[in-house]
Amino acid sequence: AVVSTQSTGHTNKLMMKYHCILTLLILYTLLHSCIALYEDEIGQADWYKQNIGKILAVHTDSKSGYIYASTNENVVSILDSSNGELIWRQVLPKEEGNPLIHYHKGFLVSASSSSQSSVIRLWRENLLVWQETIENVVIDIKFLGNNEIALLTSLSIEIFSMKDGVHVSTIKIPETHKVTALFNSIGSKLIYAIGNENVLIFERGSVEKPKEVKNPLSSQNWVVSSEGFLVAIKDKQIHAYNLLSENFETASLPLKSQIDFSHSNPSLFVSGTRVIVTDNKNEMKIFTITSSPKIEIDRSPREIKVQIPTGTEIENIFLDSSLNAVVVFKDWSVVSLDSKSQVLWSKEEALASIIQTEILDLPSEDFTQLGLLQDEFETPGLLTRFLHRIKSQVEQLVEFLNIKEQVQLATGLDLIKDKFGFRKLIIALTKAQKIVAIHSEKGKVVWAVNLPGSQLFVTRTSAHYPPEIVVIDTQTNNIIITSLNPLNGEITNTHKINNTFKSTPQILAIPLVDSTHRKVIAFLLGGEAHKNIEVYPNSNEALEAFNSYKNPIYYFTVDHKSGEILGHSLTQSNLWRIKLEEPIVEISLPHPNEKVYSPGVILGDRALLIKYLNKNVLGVATLASKSKSKTLHIYLIDTITGNIIFHTYHTHASTPIDIIQSENSVFYTYLDTKFHRYQIGVVDFFEKEVEWDGEATYSSHSLEIPAFSYHQTYVLPVAVKEMTQSVTLRGITSRQIIFGTETDQLVAVDLKWLNPRRPQTASPTQAEKDEGLIPYKARLGFHPQWYLSYNRTISRLNTIQTSSTYLESTSLVLSFGLDIFCTRTAPSDSYDL
């Protein structure tokens, strides 16, 4: 036989080729699967804080050491009783309402009620066993014997099987009775439905009418314990009734010698056989009720001291079998105390309800130097300057010691800026009527102050000591303006403006500062707003500076429902009016801290596109609600002249919708209902020509409508409900658009992927290649490395805020909703680190 050496060599070459290709594919697969974050890198450049909201109900399992809690944010959770750490939580749909919970021997039942129905869930070992819906609002829950649970509604008692959620029976409540609480002794056939007037006693399996007994504590704020005691404070005495005894056996205990009634009525809470009474000072007394052989109240109560934060009160107290107390305050904070009044742990749950945040730079150690030097050298006379030099050195030493005291708080956090500007102070205004300061490095709370407010302003930055923030409360007839030192939360001043018009004022930050370096805020009170103006600071100097300010100040008002937009100035109302045909769903303004480094775009062929840069543009998104096929309209309006400088629309659109602006670009997202996909539209605006004059001033009155624009639309892989852009110190670094997805994660996308000038041909020109434009593809995929939040879920994400650092390459990103997540992003990598 003759073997061809040529064919054998050809086969070997093919085998080697296939082997190389296979090796490369395996290496690519391995490299692609290695796109991840090492576990020890978590928390190095970011922090994540999970919140649950204000605690409404607590059940403690002494065997496992777990605290089962439900909150006003519709969260069911488990906390570690020793340190308060969150072990598990389930964030239920917001529209279901606040859940009721009940725990018994490893089983947890929750009932979340809306206006007409309730969703019942049974959990075991953090797993959902079953879920059912009933067409009534659940008022109370109790476990019965035989693995059954009873749900109290206004019309009936519904009984379900714990095993599989099957509805067992219904016990009707007479229409003439209104009940609000349920009690059952496990193993007994009797079920007690308690109302303010009567107590109805039902017997399981009986067809007879329930037994009616008059509530002995009617018209009182009574509570029912899990042991069957009906308790209230009446005539300065504790009154307790045993529901399980004949004729509701009673006992009472005078409180005159125990509680101070001179300032306010005490609060009463019940936990099992223990009654907790507090006068909202700093002490709570725990009385024990016994029922054998007859009901009695212990006359020697246990005392636990609790430090109540200034400006709030105790809302609820829960005790476990070891007399460890979980105390919930009206400002959403919670503290756990042992029986010796020692604090075991505390949580600041007001951060679950942030309305507004301001990110503040921290001061440097030498922030007093400038003021001292000015005092020293601006004074005439050699001898006077010498005395000022001695005085300034003494003051400098004193200030240095004071600084060290103020910036090193009890939290052990350093409140002096770092070299790279990563260390900042986040001031949060919350729905809990509380102001909270958070350290940006690790997310620890620096201070918290109970203070009502609806808006927050930084009036003096840390460039001048001391910095100042202002909290404005417009919820009453008077406008309350409270000034605070953001470094320690100390209230420095309170000012009141009488709002005789009883309407919500327009509040404007004016581009003026007084001699103390505080920004001026104007309050337009109503009527002919330009004639009824108050200013802050409330000094003659600030008022004179405001009255003598020559440049016109413009503002606008938006009515989202009617689609009407009005333009005003401080000297004239209703300068212009735009009435859109559809209701407004979203508006946007340019980022307040955006820096524009380059006014043009250099193309691949060295031609120049001049950006249309207008800081007075308002982006408006409207959605027609009449027709089945809704239409999304996007408008760009100049808020000085009222000119509509751009308009486009998309049919078959729906929510979620968001719109933002970045330099000369507009980005908007929406749901395409025709193709059932989420899309983003991008528009870039450019001018035809520009006069390069360094002394030229730009005004909306002389600025022409953009000569031309580029517009493209991309398909997103997930829904987007929030957007913002990264900002840097000088605006040199490439920007990113940061998306908050419906899955509550952060995704940062470079602008090169959202460039509306991406060529739509398969073969770009040489100029397009030189510029680095990527060929257009309709579908925009999110690379795993683009996820700033990696595997974190920022529950109910609703706001993303960015701030520059001292590194031009890096931007700080803060996002919050129910949770808070803070990280850093470097769109062009850390080239200056």
Coordinates of N, CA, C and O in Angstrom, one line a residue, residues 190-270:
L190 N -63.4 28.9 72.1 CA -63.9 30.3 72.2 C -63.0 31.3 71.5 O -61.8 31.3 71.6
I191 N -63.7 32.2 70.7 CA -63.0 33.2 70.0 C -63.6 34.6 70.4 O -64.8 34.7 70.3
Y192 N -62.8 35.5 70.9 CA -63.3 36.8 71.4 C -63.0 37.9 70.3 O -61.9 38.1 69.9
A193 N -64.1 38.5 69.9 CA -64.0 39.7 69.0 C -64.3 40.9 69.8 O -65.5 41.0 70.3
I194 N -63.4 41.8 69.9 CA -63.5 42.9 70.9 C -63.7 44.2 70.1 O -62.9 44.5 69.2
G195 N -64.7 44.9 70.5 CA -65.0 46.3 70.0 C -65.0 47.3 71.1 O -64.9 46.9 72.2
N196 N -65.2 48.5 70.7 CA -65.2 49.6 71.7 C -66.4 49.5 72.6 O -66.3 49.9 73.8
E197 N -67.5 49.0 72.2 CA -68.7 48.9 73.0 C -68.9 47.6 73.6 O -69.3 47.4 74.8
N198 N -68.7 46.5 72.8 CA -69.0 45.1 73.3 C -67.9 44.2 73.0 O -67.0 44.4 72.1
V199 N -67.9 43.0 73.7 CA -67.1 41.9 73.4 C -68.0 40.8 72.9 O -68.9 40.4 73.7
L200 N -67.7 40.2 71.7 CA -68.5 39.1 71.2 C -67.7 37.9 71.4 O -66.5 37.8 71.0
I201 N -68.4 36.8 72.0 CA -67.7 35.6 72.3 C -68.3 34.5 71.4 O -69.5 34.1 71.6
F202 N -67.6 34.0 70.4 CA -68.0 33.0 69.5 C -67.5 31.6 70.0 O -66.4 31.5 70.5
E203 N -68.3 30.6 69.7 CA -67.9 29.2 70.0 C -67.8 28.4 68.7 O -68.7 28.4 67.9
R204 N -66.6 27.9 68.5 CA -66.4 27.2 67.2 C -67.3 26.0 67.1 O -67.6 25.2 68.1
G205 N -68.0 25.8 65.9 CA -68.9 24.7 65.7 C -70.3 24.9 66.2 O -71.2 24.1 65.9
S206 N -70.5 26.0 66.9 CA -71.9 26.3 67.4 C -72.6 27.2 66.4 O -72.1 28.1 65.7
V207 N -73.9 26.9 66.3 CA -74.8 27.7 65.3 C -75.5 28.8 66.1 O -76.3 29.6 65.5
E208 N -75.3 28.9 67.4 CA -76.0 29.9 68.2 C -75.3 31.2 68.0 O -74.2 31.3 67.6
K209 N -76.1 32.3 68.3 CA -75.5 33.6 68.2 C -74.4 33.8 69.3 O -74.4 33.2 70.3
P210 N -73.5 34.7 69.0 CA -72.4 34.9 69.9 C -72.9 35.6 71.2 O -73.9 36.3 71.2
K211 N -72.2 35.3 72.3 CA -72.5 35.9 73.6 C -72.0 37.3 73.5 O -70.9 37.6 73.1
E212 N -72.8 38.3 74.0 CA -72.4 39.7 74.0 C -72.2 40.1 75.5 O -73.0 39.9 76.3
V213 N -71.0 40.8 75.7 CA -70.7 41.3 77.0 C -70.2 42.7 76.8 O -69.4 43.0 75.8
K214 N -70.7 43.7 77.6 CA -70.3 45.1 77.4 C -68.8 45.2 77.8 O -68.3 44.7 78.7
N215 N -68.1 46.0 76.9 CA -66.7 46.3 77.1 C -66.6 47.2 78.4 O -67.0 48.3 78.3
P216 N -66.0 46.7 79.4 CA -65.9 47.5 80.6 C -65.0 48.7 80.5 O -65.0 49.6 81.3
L217 N -64.2 48.8 79.4 CA -63.3 49.9 79.2 C -63.7 50.7 77.9 O -62.8 51.2 77.2
S218 N -65.0 50.7 77.6 CA -65.5 51.5 76.5 C -65.1 52.9 76.6 O -65.0 53.5 77.7
S219 N -64.9 53.6 75.5 CA -64.5 55.0 75.4 C -63.1 55.2 75.9 O -62.7 56.4 76.1
Q220 N -62.3 54.2 76.2 CA -60.9 54.3 76.7 C -60.0 53.8 75.6 O -60.4 53.0 74.7
N221 N -58.7 54.2 75.6 CA -57.7 53.6 74.7 C -57.2 52.3 75.3 O -56.1 52.2 75.9
W222 N -58.0 51.3 75.1 CA -57.7 50.0 75.6 C -56.8 49.2 74.7 O -56.8 49.4 73.5
V223 N -56.1 48.2 75.2 CA -55.3 47.2 74.4 C -55.6 45.8 74.9 O -55.9 45.7 76.1
V224 N -55.4 44.8 74.1 CA -55.6 43.4 74.4 C -54.2 42.7 74.4 O -53.5 42.8 73.4
S225 N -53.8 42.1 75.4 CA -52.6 41.3 75.4 C -52.8 39.9 74.9 O -53.9 39.4 74.8
S226 N -51.7 39.3 74.5 CA -51.7 37.9 74.0 C -52.2 36.9 75.0 O -52.5 35.8 74.7
E227 N -52.2 37.3 76.3 CA -52.6 36.4 77.4 C -54.1 36.6 77.8 O -54.5 36.0 78.8
G228 N -54.8 37.5 77.1 CA -56.2 37.7 77.3 C -56.5 38.7 78.3 O -57.6 38.7 78.9
F229 N -55.7 39.7 78.5 CA -55.9 40.8 79.5 C -56.3 42.1 78.7 O -55.6 42.5 77.7
L230 N -57.4 42.7 79.0 CA -57.9 43.9 78.5 C -57.5 45.0 79.4 O -57.9 45.1 80.6
V231 N -56.6 45.9 78.9 CA -56.0 46.9 79.8 C -56.1 48.3 79.3 O -56.1 48.6 78.1
A232 N -56.3 49.3 80.2 CA -56.3 50.7 79.9 C -56.0 51.5 81.1 O -56.0 51.0 82.3
I233 N -55.6 52.8 80.9 CA -55.4 53.7 82.0 C -56.7 54.6 82.1 O -57.1 55.2 81.1
K234 N -57.3 54.6 83.3 CA -58.5 55.3 83.5 C -58.5 55.9 84.9 O -58.2 55.2 85.8
D235 N -58.8 57.2 85.0 CA -58.8 57.9 86.2 C -57.4 57.7 87.0 O -57.4 57.5 88.2
K236 N -56.3 57.8 86.2 CA -55.0 57.8 86.7 C -54.7 56.4 87.4 O -53.9 56.3 88.3
Q237 N -55.3 55.4 86.9 CA -55.1 54.0 87.4 C -55.0 53.1 86.2 O -55.6 53.3 85.2
I238 N -54.2 52.0 86.4 CA -54.2 50.9 85.5 C -55.4 50.0 85.8 O -55.6 49.5 86.9
H239 N -56.3 49.7 84.8 CA -57.4 48.8 84.9 C -57.1 47.6 84.0 O -56.9 47.8 82.8
A240 N -57.2 46.4 84.6 CA -57.0 45.2 83.8 C -58.1 44.3 84.0 O -58.6 44.1 85.1
Y241 N -58.6 43.7 82.9 CA -59.7 42.7 83.0 C -59.3 41.4 82.3 O -58.6 41.4 81.3
N242 N -59.6 40.3 82.9 CA -59.2 39.0 82.4 C -60.4 38.4 81.6 O -61.5 38.1 82.1
L243 N -60.2 38.3 80.3 CA -61.2 37.9 79.4 C -61.6 36.4 79.6 O -62.7 36.0 79.2
L244 N -60.6 35.6 80.1 CA -60.8 34.2 80.3 C -61.6 33.8 81.6 O -61.9 32.7 81.8
S245 N -61.8 34.8 82.4 CA -62.5 34.5 83.7 C -64.0 34.8 83.6 O -64.5 35.5 82.6
E246 N -64.7 34.3 84.6 CA -66.2 34.6 84.6 C -66.4 36.1 84.9 O -65.7 36.7 85.8
N247 N -67.2 36.7 84.1 CA -67.6 38.1 84.3 C -66.4 39.1 84.2 O -66.5 40.2 84.8
F248 N -65.4 38.7 83.5 CA -64.2 39.5 83.3 C -63.7 40.1 84.6 O -63.8 41.3 84.9
E249 N -63.1 39.2 85.4 CA -62.5 39.6 86.6 C -61.5 40.8 86.4 O -60.8 40.8 85.5
T250 N -61.5 41.7 87.4 CA -60.8 42.9 87.2 C -59.8 43.2 88.4 O -59.9 42.7 89.5
A251 N -58.8 44.0 88.1 CA -57.8 44.5 89.1 C -57.4 45.9 88.6 O -57.5 46.3 87.5
S252 N -57.0 46.7 89.6 CA -56.6 48.1 89.3 C -55.4 48.5 90.2 O -55.2 47.9 91.2
L253 N -54.7 49.5 89.7 CA -53.5 50.0 90.4 C -53.3 51.5 90.2 O -53.2 51.9 89.1
P254 N -53.4 52.3 91.3 CA -53.2 53.7 91.2 C -51.8 54.0 90.7 O -50.8 53.4 91.1
L255 N -51.7 55.1 89.9 CA -50.4 55.4 89.3 C -49.9 56.8 89.8 O -48.8 57.3 89.3
K256 N -50.6 57.5 90.7 CA -50.2 58.8 91.1 C -48.8 58.8 91.6 O -48.0 59.8 91.4
S257 N -48.4 57.8 92.4 CA -47.1 57.8 93.0 C -46.0 57.3 92.0 O -44.8 57.3 92.3
Q258 N -46.5 56.7 90.9 CA -45.5 56.1 90.0 C -45.2 56.9 88.8 O -44.1 57.0 88.3
I259 N -46.2 57.7 88.3 CA -46.1 58.4 87.0 C -46.5 59.9 87.2 O -47.4 60.2 88.0
D260 N -45.8 60.8 86.6 CA -46.1 62.2 86.6 C -47.1 62.5 85.6 O -46.9 62.4 84.4
F261 N -48.3 62.9 86.1 CA -49.4 63.3 85.2 C -49.5 64.8 84.9 O -50.4 65.3 84.3
S262 N -48.6 65.6 85.5 CA -48.7 67.0 85.4 C -48.5 67.6 84.0 O -49.1 68.6 83.6
H263 N -47.7 66.9 83.1 CA -47.4 67.5 81.8 C -48.2 66.9 80.7 O -48.7 67.5 79.9
S264 N -48.4 65.6 80.7 CA -49.2 64.9 79.7 C -49.6 63.5 80.2 O -49.1 63.0 81.2
N265 N -50.6 63.0 79.5 CA -51.1 61.7 79.9 C -50.1 60.6 79.5 O -49.5 60.7 78.4
P266 N -49.8 59.6 80.3 CA -48.8 58.6 80.0 C -49.3 57.7 78.9 O -50.5 57.6 78.6
S267 N -48.4 57.0 78.3 CA -48.7 56.1 77.2 C -48.6 54.7 77.8 O -47.8 54.4 78.7
L268 N -49.5 53.8 77.3 CA -49.6 52.4 77.8 C -49.3 51.4 76.7 O -49.9 51.6 75.6
F269 N -48.5 50.4 77.0 CA -48.3 49.3 76.0 C -48.4 48.0 76.7 O -48.1 47.9 77.9
V270 N -48.8 46.9 76.0 CA -48.9 45.6 76.7 C -48.1 44.6 75.9 O -48.1 44.6 74.6

